[in-house]
Tab-separated table of C-alpha atoms and ligand atoms in Angstrom:
chain	number	residue	atom	x	y	z
A	11	UNK	CA	0.001	0.002	-0.003
A	12	UNK	CA	1.578	3.335	-0.982
A	13	UNK	CA	2.373	5.361	2.143
A	14	UNK	CA	-1.040	5.540	3.778
A	15	UNK	CA	-1.846	8.537	5.988
A	16	UNK	CA	-5.069	8.935	7.963
A	17	UNK	CA	-6.624	12.223	8.957
A	18	UNK	CA	-9.437	12.370	11.502
A	19	UNK	CA	-11.502	15.569	11.656
A	20	UNK	CA	-12.404	16.298	15.256
A	21	UNK	CA	-12.283	20.057	15.710
A	22	UNK	CA	-15.998	20.861	15.538
A	23	UNK	CA	-17.836	22.088	18.584
A	24	UNK	CA	-20.903	20.003	18.092
A	25	UNK	CA	-23.250	22.875	18.904
A	26	UNK	CA	-26.290	20.639	18.892
A	27	UNK	CA	-24.867	18.472	21.652
A	28	UNK	CA	-25.496	21.441	24.021
A	29	UNK	CA	-22.479	20.435	26.066
A	30	UNK	CA	-19.358	21.761	27.769
A	31	UNK	CA	-17.551	18.700	26.469
A	32	UNK	CA	-16.218	18.689	22.885
A	33	UNK	CA	-18.442	16.465	20.748
A	34	UNK	CA	-15.866	13.747	20.065
A	35	UNK	CA	-15.274	13.290	23.814
A	36	UNK	CA	-18.816	12.108	24.443
A	37	UNK	CA	-18.836	8.506	25.463
A	38	UNK	CA	-20.176	5.553	23.485
A	39	UNK	CA	-20.031	2.146	25.203
A	40	UNK	CA	-17.628	3.576	27.762
A	41	UNK	CA	-15.191	5.142	25.288
A	42	UNK	CA	-15.050	8.638	23.730
A	43	UNK	CA	-16.322	8.784	20.124
A	44	UNK	CA	-12.863	9.749	18.849
A	45	UNK	CA	-11.334	6.585	20.276
A	46	UNK	CA	-13.740	4.392	18.360
A	47	UNK	CA	-12.510	6.029	15.157
A	48	UNK	CA	-8.884	5.678	16.277
A	49	UNK	CA	-9.486	1.966	16.906
A	50	UNK	CA	-10.751	1.451	13.353
A	51	UNK	CA	-7.763	3.381	11.956
A	52	UNK	CA	-5.415	1.157	13.984
A	53	UNK	CA	-7.141	-1.945	12.681
A	54	UNK	CA	-6.471	-0.975	9.057
A	55	UNK	CA	-2.819	-0.625	9.953
A	56	UNK	CA	-2.468	3.071	10.720
A	57	UNK	CA	-0.497	3.470	13.896
A	58	UNK	CA	-0.565	7.220	14.410
A	59	UNK	CA	-3.318	9.062	12.584
A	60	UNK	CA	-3.368	12.846	12.337
A	61	UNK	CA	-6.208	14.181	14.453
A	62	UNK	CA	-7.456	17.702	13.791
A	63	UNK	CA	-8.546	19.298	17.054
A	64	UNK	CA	-10.049	22.702	17.798
A	65	UNK	CA	-12.923	23.006	20.208
A	66	UNK	CA	-11.843	21.734	23.605
A	67	UNK	CA	-8.518	20.798	22.072
A	68	UNK	CA	-6.773	20.394	25.458
A	69	UNK	CA	-9.322	17.834	26.597
A	70	UNK	CA	-9.162	15.895	23.354
A	71	UNK	CA	-5.370	16.051	23.095
A	72	UNK	CA	-4.889	15.000	26.727
A	73	UNK	CA	-6.918	11.892	26.072
A	74	UNK	CA	-5.385	10.778	22.755
A	75	UNK	CA	-1.922	12.325	22.353
A	76	UNK	CA	-0.231	8.978	22.970
A	77	UNK	CA	-1.859	7.389	19.970
A	78	UNK	CA	-2.282	10.254	17.526
A	79	UNK	CA	-0.492	13.219	15.995
A	80	UNK	CA	-2.377	16.312	17.130
A	81	UNK	CA	-2.945	19.077	14.586
A	82	UNK	CA	-4.709	22.264	15.686
A	83	UNK	CA	-7.396	24.001	13.648
A	84	UNK	CA	-7.632	27.260	15.572
A	85	UNK	CA	-10.841	28.438	13.915
A	86	UNK	CA	-13.436	25.973	12.714
A	87	UNK	CA	-14.131	27.083	9.175
A	88	UNK	CA	-15.495	23.797	7.895
A	89	UNK	CA	-14.368	20.315	6.908
A	90	UNK	CA	-12.355	21.600	3.933
A	91	UNK	CA	-10.507	24.038	6.150
A	92	UNK	CA	-9.921	21.262	8.675
A	93	UNK	CA	-8.118	19.063	6.171
A	94	UNK	CA	-6.102	22.076	4.915
A	95	UNK	CA	-4.419	22.130	8.335
A	96	UNK	CA	-2.639	18.851	7.615
A	97	UNK	CA	-1.110	19.970	4.296
A	98	UNK	CA	2.402	20.129	5.831
A	99	UNK	CA	2.048	16.478	6.884
A	100	UNK	CA	1.127	15.169	3.434
A	101	UNK	CA	4.578	15.539	1.880
A	102	UNK	CA	5.065	11.839	1.091
A	103	UNK	CA	1.495	10.663	1.387
A	104	UNK	CA	0.507	8.202	-1.335
A	105	UNK	CA	-3.023	7.586	-0.144
A	106	UNK	CA	-4.862	9.806	2.330
A	107	UNK	CA	-7.744	8.439	4.318
A	108	UNK	CA	-10.056	11.111	5.750
A	109	UNK	CA	-12.318	10.095	8.640
A	110	UNK	CA	-14.752	11.972	10.863
A	111	UNK	CA	-14.295	11.853	14.598
A	112	UNK	CA	-18.065	11.845	15.082
A	113	UNK	CA	-18.702	8.627	13.132
A	114	UNK	CA	-18.085	5.861	15.672
A	115	UNK	CA	-20.001	3.026	14.007
A	116	UNK	CA	-17.627	2.755	11.065
A	117	UNK	CA	-16.459	-0.846	10.605
A	118	UNK	CA	-12.954	-2.022	9.870
A	119	UNK	CA	-14.192	-4.237	6.998
A	120	UNK	CA	-15.776	-1.267	5.261
A	121	UNK	CA	-12.690	0.861	5.588
A	122	UNK	CA	-10.540	-1.972	4.243
A	123	UNK	CA	-12.907	-2.443	1.316
A	124	UNK	CA	-12.884	1.300	0.609
A	125	UNK	CA	-9.084	1.451	0.558
A	126	UNK	CA	-8.869	-1.684	-1.603
A	127	UNK	CA	-11.327	-0.388	-4.187
A	128	UNK	CA	-9.572	2.971	-4.259
A	129	UNK	CA	-6.191	1.419	-4.905
A	130	UNK	CA	-7.225	-1.454	-7.178
A	131	UNK	CA	-9.149	0.912	-9.443
A	132	UNK	CA	-6.571	3.684	-9.185
A	133	UNK	CA	-9.192	6.268	-8.348
A	134	UNK	CA	-8.328	9.831	-7.489
A	135	UNK	CA	-11.007	9.862	-4.783
A	136	UNK	CA	-13.290	7.172	-3.377
A	137	UNK	CA	-16.134	7.975	-0.987
A	138	UNK	CA	-17.717	5.627	1.509
A	139	UNK	CA	-21.474	5.925	1.004
A	140	UNK	CA	-24.610	4.372	2.428
A	141	UNK	CA	-28.292	4.188	1.575
A	142	UNK	CA	-30.567	5.851	4.082
A	143	UNK	CA	-34.335	5.923	4.110
A	144	UNK	CA	-34.192	9.193	6.003
A	145	UNK	CA	-31.169	10.930	4.507
A	146	UNK	CA	-32.000	14.309	6.053
A	147	UNK	CA	-28.925	16.283	7.032
A	148	UNK	CA	-26.378	14.290	5.031
A	149	UNK	CA	-24.580	15.223	1.823
A	150	UNK	CA	-26.224	13.481	-1.160
A	151	UNK	CA	-24.233	11.461	-3.686
A	152	UNK	CA	-24.865	12.478	-7.324
A	153	UNK	CA	-23.582	9.995	-9.854
A	154	UNK	CA	-23.267	9.344	-13.541
A	155	UNK	CA	-23.348	5.569	-13.803
A	156	UNK	CA	-20.804	4.333	-11.283
A	157	UNK	CA	-18.787	7.530	-11.393
A	158	UNK	CA	-19.269	10.091	-8.648
A	159	UNK	CA	-20.090	13.528	-10.018
A	160	UNK	CA	-20.787	15.704	-7.022
A	161	UNK	CA	-21.713	15.738	-3.345
A	162	UNK	CA	-24.412	18.239	-2.486
A	163	UNK	CA	-25.139	19.290	1.090
A	164	UNK	CA	-28.699	19.133	2.400
A	165	UNK	CA	-29.056	22.879	2.593
A	166	UNK	CA	-27.777	23.454	-0.958
A	167	UNK	CA	-29.736	20.601	-2.559
A	168	UNK	CA	-32.687	20.996	-4.916
A	169	UNK	CA	-35.896	19.120	-4.032
A	170	UNK	CA	-34.979	16.393	-6.568
A	171	UNK	CA	-31.474	16.060	-5.152
A	172	UNK	CA	-32.941	15.715	-1.653
A	173	UNK	CA	-34.778	12.616	-2.915
A	174	UNK	CA	-31.441	10.849	-3.397
A	175	UNK	CA	-31.005	8.202	-0.713
A	176	UNK	CA	-27.313	7.493	-1.199
A	177	UNK	CA	-25.404	9.681	1.245
A	178	UNK	CA	-21.851	10.735	2.032
A	179	UNK	CA	-20.686	9.068	5.249
A	180	UNK	CA	-17.845	11.585	5.631
A	181	UNK	CA	-15.163	8.900	5.070
A	182	UNK	CA	-12.943	9.227	2.010
A	183	UNK	CA	-9.821	7.942	0.298
A	184	UNK	CA	-7.742	10.340	-1.819
A	185	UNK	CA	-4.604	10.206	-3.905
A	186	UNK	CA	-2.181	12.263	-1.789
A	187	UNK	CA	-0.745	14.569	-4.473
A	188	UNK	CA	-4.161	15.296	-6.018
A	189	UNK	CA	-5.664	16.048	-2.609
A	190	UNK	CA	-2.846	18.472	-1.752
A	191	UNK	CA	-3.377	20.251	-5.031
A	192	UNK	CA	-7.138	20.526	-4.736
A	193	UNK	CA	-7.071	21.636	-1.080
A	194	UNK	CA	-5.284	24.784	-2.218
A	195	UNK	CA	-8.126	25.522	-4.598
A	196	UNK	CA	-11.216	25.242	-2.415
A	197	UNK	CA	-13.009	28.465	-1.532
A	198	UNK	CA	-15.564	29.509	1.117
A	199	UNK	CA	-18.976	28.206	0.097
A	200	UNK	CA	-21.395	30.349	2.061
A	201	UNK	CA	-21.978	33.575	3.991
A	202	UNK	CA	-20.296	32.078	7.088
A	203	UNK	CA	-17.085	31.646	5.103
A	204	UNK	CA	-17.210	27.881	5.456
A	205	UNK	CA	-14.924	25.639	3.411
A	206	UNK	CA	-16.568	22.354	2.411
A	207	UNK	CA	-14.300	19.353	1.951
A	208	UNK	CA	-16.887	18.119	-0.510
A	209	UNK	CA	-15.976	20.945	-2.916
A	210	UNK	CA	-12.906	18.826	-3.685
A	211	UNK	CA	-15.141	16.686	-5.875
A	212	UNK	CA	-16.181	19.680	-8.000
A	213	UNK	CA	-12.495	20.420	-8.571
A	214	UNK	CA	-11.697	16.800	-9.426
A	215	UNK	CA	-14.656	16.672	-11.803
A	216	UNK	CA	-13.335	19.668	-13.753
A	217	UNK	CA	-9.951	17.953	-13.947
A	218	UNK	CA	-11.615	14.802	-15.288
A	219	UNK	CA	-10.376	12.660	-12.381
A	220	UNK	CA	-11.781	9.227	-11.622
A	221	UNK	CA	-14.070	9.388	-8.588
A	222	UNK	CA	-15.770	6.305	-7.183
A	223	UNK	CA	-18.053	5.335	-4.347
A	224	UNK	CA	-17.993	2.296	-2.118
A	225	UNK	CA	-21.392	1.676	-0.583
A	226	UNK	CA	-21.581	-0.117	2.749
A	227	UNK	CA	-24.460	-2.525	3.274
A	228	UNK	CA	-24.880	-1.353	6.860
A	229	UNK	CA	-26.277	2.165	6.874
A	230	UNK	CA	-25.679	2.424	10.611
A	231	UNK	CA	-22.013	2.944	9.845
A	232	UNK	CA	-22.846	6.330	8.388
A	233	UNK	CA	-24.442	7.621	11.556
A	234	UNK	CA	-22.652	10.886	12.402
A	235	UNK	CA	-23.263	12.060	15.929
A	236	UNK	CA	-24.545	15.629	15.963
A	237	UNK	CA	-27.035	15.469	18.852
A	238	UNK	CA	-27.639	13.554	22.075
A	239	UNK	CA	-30.478	11.778	20.389
A	240	UNK	CA	-28.119	10.467	17.692
A	241	UNK	CA	-25.670	9.546	20.444
A	242	UNK	CA	-28.336	7.406	22.105
A	243	UNK	CA	-29.224	5.833	18.772
A	244	UNK	CA	-25.561	4.973	18.129
A	245	UNK	CA	-25.209	3.600	21.657
A	246	UNK	CA	-28.114	1.212	21.042
A	247	UNK	CA	-26.679	-0.020	17.751
A	248	UNK	CA	-23.171	-0.396	19.118
A	249	UNK	CA	-24.444	-2.214	22.183
A	250	UNK	CA	-26.303	-4.641	19.949
A	251	UNK	CA	-23.087	-5.341	18.030
A	252	UNK	CA	-21.149	-6.000	21.255
A	253	UNK	CA	-23.818	-8.400	22.556
A	254	UNK	CA	-23.988	-10.253	19.215
A	255	UNK	CA	-20.225	-10.639	19.228
A	256	UNK	CA	-20.139	-12.118	22.750
A	257	UNK	CA	-23.024	-14.469	22.045
A	258	UNK	CA	-21.216	-15.677	18.906
A	259	UNK	CA	-18.167	-16.303	21.118
A	260	UNK	CA	-20.129	-18.508	23.529
A	261	UNK	CA	-21.504	-16.182	26.189
A	262	UNK	CA	-25.117	-16.643	27.314
A	263	UNK	CA	-26.943	-13.332	27.537
A	264	UNK	CA	-30.387	-14.098	28.860
A	265	UNK	CA	-31.907	-10.697	28.094
A	266	UNK	CA	-29.932	-8.577	25.614
A	267	UNK	CA	-32.460	-5.752	26.040
A	268	UNK	CA	-31.391	-5.201	29.647
A	269	UNK	CA	-27.683	-6.013	29.322
A	270	UNK	CA	-25.053	-3.302	28.844
A	271	UNK	CA	-21.471	-4.263	28.042
A	272	UNK	CA	-18.771	-1.676	27.339
A	273	UNK	CA	-16.413	-1.959	24.407
A	274	UNK	CA	-13.407	-2.654	26.665
A	275	UNK	CA	-14.926	-5.644	28.503
A	276	UNK	CA	-13.663	-9.205	27.983
A	277	UNK	CA	-15.729	-12.320	28.565
A	278	UNK	CA	-14.694	-15.967	28.427
A	279	UNK	CA	-16.636	-18.879	27.000
A	280	UNK	CA	-19.695	-20.091	28.905
A	281	UNK	CA	-20.046	-16.966	30.975
A	282	UNK	CA	-23.733	-16.299	31.745
A	283	UNK	CA	-25.083	-12.781	32.046
A	284	UNK	CA	-28.466	-12.517	33.746
A	285	UNK	CA	-30.896	-9.607	33.154
A	286	UNK	CA	-30.364	-5.977	34.181
A	287	UNK	CA	-26.602	-6.194	34.282
A	288	UNK	CA	-23.943	-3.645	33.301
A	289	UNK	CA	-20.319	-4.607	32.709
A	290	UNK	CA	-18.243	-1.476	32.336
A	291	UNK	CA	-14.731	-0.231	31.628
A	292	UNK	CA	-12.097	-2.952	31.560
A	293	UNK	CA	-14.076	-5.627	33.352
A	294	UNK	CA	-12.885	-9.202	32.668
A	295	UNK	CA	-15.011	-12.269	33.402
A	296	UNK	CA	-13.553	-15.780	33.276
A	297	UNK	CA	-15.146	-19.060	32.230
A	298	UNK	CA	-18.411	-20.357	33.689
A	299	UNK	CA	-18.962	-17.306	35.884
A	300	UNK	CA	-22.573	-16.189	36.318
A	301	UNK	CA	-23.147	-12.459	36.625
A	302	UNK	CA	-26.451	-10.865	37.599
A	303	UNK	CA	-29.265	-10.299	37.780
A	304	UNK	CA	-29.055	-6.586	38.582
A	305	UNK	CA	-25.304	-6.343	38.822
A	306	UNK	CA	-23.020	-3.505	37.833
A	307	UNK	CA	-19.278	-4.124	37.622
A	308	UNK	CA	-16.785	-1.488	36.533
A	309	UNK	CA	-13.128	-2.395	35.963
A	310	UNK	CA	-13.588	-5.651	37.899
A	311	UNK	CA	-12.048	-9.067	37.388
A	312	UNK	CA	-14.178	-12.130	38.077
A	313	UNK	CA	-12.633	-15.610	38.247
A	314	UNK	CA	-13.868	-18.932	36.891
A	315	UNK	CA	-17.217	-20.279	38.103
A	316	UNK	CA	-17.874	-17.374	40.445
A	317	UNK	CA	-21.405	-16.088	41.003
A	318	UNK	CA	-22.083	-12.400	41.437
A	319	UNK	CA	-25.709	-11.434	42.096
A	320	UNK	CA	-27.386	-8.070	42.771
A	321	UNK	CA	-23.975	-6.547	43.319
A	322	UNK	CA	-22.228	-3.253	42.638
A	323	UNK	CA	-18.469	-3.466	42.158
A	324	UNK	CA	-15.775	-1.039	41.115
A	325	UNK	CA	-12.032	-1.715	40.708
A	326	UNK	CA	-12.446	-5.030	42.539
A	327	UNK	CA	-10.854	-8.429	41.898
A	328	UNK	CA	-12.909	-11.530	42.558
A	329	UNK	CA	-11.110	-14.882	42.407
A	330	UNK	CA	-12.315	-18.286	41.200
A	331	UNK	CA	-15.437	-19.950	42.690
A	332	UNK	CA	-16.475	-16.986	44.815
A	333	UNK	CA	-20.088	-16.243	45.799
A	334	UNK	CA	-20.930	-12.592	45.928
A	335	UNK	CA	-24.240	-11.054	46.930
A	336	UNK	CA	-27.061	-10.584	46.865
A	337	UNK	CA	-26.654	-6.889	47.700
A	338	UNK	CA	-22.895	-6.692	48.113
A	339	UNK	CA	-20.883	-3.521	47.447
A	340	UNK	CA	-17.265	-4.092	46.428
A	341	UNK	CA	-15.278	-0.860	46.378
A	342	UNK	CA	-11.860	-0.087	44.907
A	343	UNK	CA	-9.004	-2.207	46.193
A	344	UNK	CA	-11.154	-5.202	47.055
A	345	UNK	CA	-9.227	-8.355	46.363
A	346	UNK	CA	-10.933	-11.686	46.972
A	347	UNK	CA	-8.948	-14.900	46.559
A	348	UNK	CA	-10.545	-18.235	45.676
A	349	UNK	CA	-13.730	-19.583	47.162
A	350	UNK	CA	-14.583	-16.478	49.138
A	351	UNK	CA	-18.136	-15.707	50.192
A	352	UNK	CA	-19.338	-12.132	50.466
A	353	UNK	CA	-23.004	-12.191	51.322
A	354	UNK	CA	-25.907	-9.812	51.689
A	355	UNK	CA	-25.481	-6.177	52.729
A	356	UNK	CA	-21.709	-6.397	52.939
A	357	UNK	CA	-19.422	-3.551	51.900
A	358	UNK	CA	-15.751	-4.205	51.260
A	359	UNK	CA	-13.131	-1.542	50.547
A	360	UNK	CA	-9.381	-1.767	50.003
A	361	UNK	CA	-9.183	-5.200	51.617
A	362	UNK	CA	-7.750	-8.561	50.771
A	363	UNK	CA	-9.728	-11.613	51.699
A	364	UNK	CA	-7.875	-14.910	51.514
A	365	UNK	CA	-9.032	-18.243	50.150
A	366	UNK	CA	-12.091	-19.779	51.755
A	367	UNK	CA	-12.898	-16.846	54.064
A	368	UNK	CA	-16.516	-15.821	54.546
A	369	UNK	CA	-18.175	-12.478	55.207
A	370	UNK	CA	-21.761	-13.679	54.929
A	371	UNK	CA	-23.959	-10.848	56.248
A	372	UNK	CA	-24.264	-7.179	57.155
A	373	UNK	CA	-20.601	-6.176	57.495
A	374	UNK	CA	-18.213	-3.371	56.630
A	375	UNK	CA	-14.654	-4.496	55.941
A	376	UNK	CA	-12.291	-1.617	55.116
A	377	UNK	CA	-8.476	-1.462	54.928
A	378	UNK	CA	-8.334	-5.040	56.208
A	379	UNK	CA	-6.568	-8.290	55.542
A	380	UNK	CA	-8.725	-11.308	56.294
A	381	UNK	CA	-6.850	-14.606	56.541
A	382	UNK	CA	-7.800	-17.842	54.895
A	383	UNK	CA	-10.943	-19.649	56.029
A	384	UNK	CA	-11.710	-16.916	58.556
A	385	UNK	CA	-15.381	-16.504	59.388
A	386	UNK	CA	-16.660	-13.001	59.925
A	387	UNK	CA	-19.910	-12.996	61.926
A	388	UNK	CA	-22.957	-11.012	60.914
A	389	UNK	CA	-22.736	-7.318	61.670
A	390	UNK	CA	-18.964	-7.163	62.080
A	391	UNK	CA	-17.524	-3.736	61.402
A	392	UNK	CA	-13.935	-2.642	60.959
A	393	UNK	CA	-13.774	0.791	62.584
A	394	UNK	CA	-11.024	1.914	60.239
A	395	UNK	CA	-11.462	5.692	60.423
A	396	UNK	CA	-10.773	7.803	63.485
A	397	UNK	CA	-11.996	10.982	61.843
A	398	UNK	CA	-8.531	11.935	60.634
A	399	UNK	CA	-6.717	8.824	59.426
A	400	UNK	CA	-7.564	5.378	58.127
A	401	UNK	CA	-6.049	2.397	59.957
A	402	UNK	CA	-5.545	-1.258	59.031
A	403	UNK	CA	-7.115	-4.358	60.550
A	404	UNK	CA	-5.552	-7.809	60.290
A	405	UNK	CA	-7.662	-10.869	60.877
A	406	UNK	CA	-5.768	-14.185	61.093
A	407	UNK	CA	-6.249	-17.460	59.270
A	408	UNK	CA	-9.050	-19.679	60.602
A	409	UNK	CA	-10.136	-17.007	63.068
A	410	UNK	CA	-13.780	-16.693	64.087
A	411	UNK	CA	-15.122	-13.184	64.552
A	412	UNK	CA	-18.319	-13.269	66.606
A	413	UNK	CA	-21.427	-11.490	65.358
A	414	UNK	CA	-21.548	-7.756	65.862
A	415	UNK	CA	-17.862	-7.391	66.656
A	416	UNK	CA	-16.388	-3.893	66.309
A	417	UNK	CA	-12.735	-4.105	65.322
A	418	UNK	CA	-11.232	-0.731	66.240
A	419	UNK	CA	-8.244	-0.252	63.947
A	420	UNK	CA	-5.318	-0.479	64.032
A	421	UNK	CA	-5.847	-3.949	65.468
A	422	UNK	CA	-4.727	-7.514	64.817
A	423	UNK	CA	-6.541	-10.754	65.473
A	424	UNK	CA	-4.225	-13.785	65.487
A	425	UNK	CA	-4.663	-17.078	63.636
A	426	UNK	CA	-7.346	-19.369	65.113
A	427	UNK	CA	-8.454	-16.598	67.513
A	428	UNK	CA	-12.093	-16.037	68.444
A	429	UNK	CA	-13.953	-12.873	69.463
A	430	UNK	CA	-17.172	-13.035	71.444
A	431	UNK	CA	-20.328	-11.703	69.850
A	432	UNK	CA	-20.913	-8.027	70.496
A	433	UNK	CA	-17.331	-7.269	71.526
A	434	UNK	CA	-15.624	-3.980	70.771
A	435	UNK	CA	-12.032	-5.069	70.207
A	436	UNK	CA	-9.486	-2.307	70.760
A	437	UNK	CA	-6.414	-4.409	71.619
A	438	UNK	CA	-4.643	-7.088	69.607
A	439	UNK	CA	-5.833	-10.660	70.194
A	440	UNK	CA	-3.076	-13.301	70.135
A	441	UNK	CA	-3.325	-16.496	68.095
A	442	UNK	CA	-5.630	-19.197	69.542
A	443	UNK	CA	-7.085	-16.795	72.167
A	444	UNK	CA	-10.666	-15.865	72.921
A	445	UNK	CA	-11.381	-12.162	73.418
A	446	UNK	CA	-14.669	-11.063	74.928
A	447	UNK	CA	-15.425	-7.439	75.673
A	448	UNK	CA	-18.857	-6.994	77.167
A	449	UNK	CA	-20.414	-6.677	80.593
A	450	UNK	CA	-21.593	-9.742	82.513
A	451	UNK	CA	-25.216	-10.633	81.876
A	452	UNK	CA	-27.429	-10.026	84.912
A	453	UNK	CA	-30.417	-12.329	85.362
A	454	UNK	CA	-33.155	-11.390	87.868
A	455	UNK	CA	-35.405	-14.351	88.538
A	456	UNK	CA	-39.155	-13.767	88.775
A	457	UNK	CA	-38.680	-10.115	87.806
A	458	UNK	CA	-41.780	-10.012	85.660
A	459	UNK	CA	-44.165	-11.213	88.412
A	460	UNK	CA	-42.698	-8.912	91.084
A	461	UNK	CA	-42.952	-5.748	89.020
A	462	UNK	CA	-46.502	-6.603	87.982
A	463	UNK	CA	-47.527	-7.217	91.574
A	464	UNK	CA	-46.040	-3.837	92.582
A	465	UNK	CA	-48.082	-2.210	89.859
A	466	UNK	CA	-51.337	-3.706	91.198
A	467	UNK	CA	-50.920	-2.359	94.733
B	8	UD1	C1	-20.327	16.362	6.728
B	8	UD1	C2	-20.326	16.351	5.200
B	8	UD1	C3	-21.588	15.663	4.687
B	8	UD1	C4	-21.681	14.264	5.239
B	8	UD1	C5	-21.598	14.283	6.784
B	8	UD1	C6	-21.488	12.883	7.310
B	8	UD1	C7	-19.140	18.394	4.556
B	8	UD1	C8	-19.255	19.755	3.993
B	8	UD1	N1	-20.256	17.698	4.712
B	8	UD1	O1	-21.411	17.156	7.164
B	8	UD1	O2	-21.576	15.610	3.275
B	8	UD1	O3	-22.888	13.648	4.841
B	8	UD1	O4	-20.421	15.004	7.214
B	8	UD1	O5	-21.572	12.891	8.711
B	8	UD1	O6	-18.053	17.959	4.813
B	8	UD1	N2	-14.913	19.404	11.696
B	8	UD1	C9	-13.672	19.951	11.921
B	8	UD1	N3	-13.466	21.268	11.644
B	8	UD1	C10	-14.440	22.065	11.126
B	8	UD1	C11	-15.704	21.479	10.887
B	8	UD1	C12	-15.903	20.160	11.174
B	8	UD1	O7	-12.752	19.278	12.373
B	8	UD1	O8	-14.156	23.241	10.898
B	8	UD1	C13	-15.124	17.973	12.037
B	8	UD1	C14	-16.219	17.775	13.059
B	8	UD1	O9	-15.685	17.808	14.358
B	8	UD1	C15	-16.768	16.404	12.708
B	8	UD1	C16	-16.511	16.284	11.212
B	8	UD1	O10	-15.564	17.268	10.895
B	8	UD1	O11	-16.076	15.377	13.380
B	8	UD1	C17	-17.773	16.496	10.390
B	8	UD1	O12	-18.244	17.825	10.627
B	8	UD1	P1	-19.770	18.164	10.749
B	8	UD1	O13	-19.901	19.615	11.013
B	8	UD1	O14	-20.437	17.239	11.655
B	8	UD1	O15	-20.221	17.898	9.227
B	8	UD1	P2	-21.681	17.606	8.698
B	8	UD1	O16	-22.447	18.869	8.639
B	8	UD1	O17	-22.272	16.481	9.458
B	9	CA	CA1	-21.619	15.284	11.292
């Protein structure tokens, strides 16, 4: 392939988004729009595309500078003006691919097919097009046979031209030298002084250049995000693609309509996802795990054959064969080894729980290390915060923490140690010891009858 350069236009404000955030930073399946386009560029073999930034350029650049060459378009004078900004970078460009940062549903296969057609047929320009039943807002493709003649924008189109259903997706392939030449010739097209990239085709037509179109069969790919409503539409389509892909790879998704899986999630074979479940960020789920119903995991790892029900987790690692929930809350820094049980109404934060340990009910475990096979009684609380600092709690292997124990950190409970139910433990408990901290129970015999008799006098 002759020296392929990719340019991604991402400088527009996206006025109709009504947002502080630049348009291409809005998130689709957990990733900014611009990154979806960068991913597709990477997949066709372009390592470092040129990204044209303008509105909110600091925010966009901060997010993508490691994987793209940033080019600034200080004033947004249209798509033609945007591409003019990369002229100095096109010195040795054989083929130039132009992509839009607001078109996240573009598929790698389509881009590959576009490039192939462009090069096989030695076209000067090839446009990725799609058929749309409701083409409103898109540039229309005017052709003579298979040759592209012109692209006319919605607002400049005649009523007959508006009837055309083949539209410009905003993705193009150009011969580098011809593009450089033509970019110098485009002129402002309207009262706002806007330069249309699509004017390039008028220039090429006059020069008698060969211009072709490659039409994708999936019109969704053309969806350019200009509004929040289009963002939601794209989210739905993209989500459907993700779910289809995982089902094809052997994941059971009981109710796709109520399942949300981000683009960065990885699932192994025979994972089951039950209804009303969200898997976000870089969550990874291993084989035979069952997640849901009503579970939300963000950047979590779940081991083989674990079950996670009615649970919220963030930045938590769950080992193999664990049972989590219902109604557990796993906060950042939670690390559960194998075969751990975390039951109902339990919150865990920044704590490591070793193999076989159980926290079955109504507990808060924070900044703690719980040894293997320890049993944490219902209602146990690590009192890890003194109002100023957080302190650690260490609970030994095979220890038994009685129900309703308060562990006032910093404190250590030795291996095989036991605490009596209801104790507030403020001092370390050695291995094998029993610690009880509560007043003696007083029993008054016949108390009920005596007080009643007094009352009757
Ligand atoms: C453009 C096309 C239209 C096509 C549609 C597909 C033109 C004149 N029209 O219209 O034919 O059907 O895309 O979605 O090109 N941008 C810049 N700098 C600018 C202006 C825009 O970088 O000065 C970027 C935007 O951030 C966006 C992309 O270019 O990512 C497309 O711009 P947008 O204003 O959305 O173009 P459309 O009006 O949708
Ligand atoms: Ca657009």
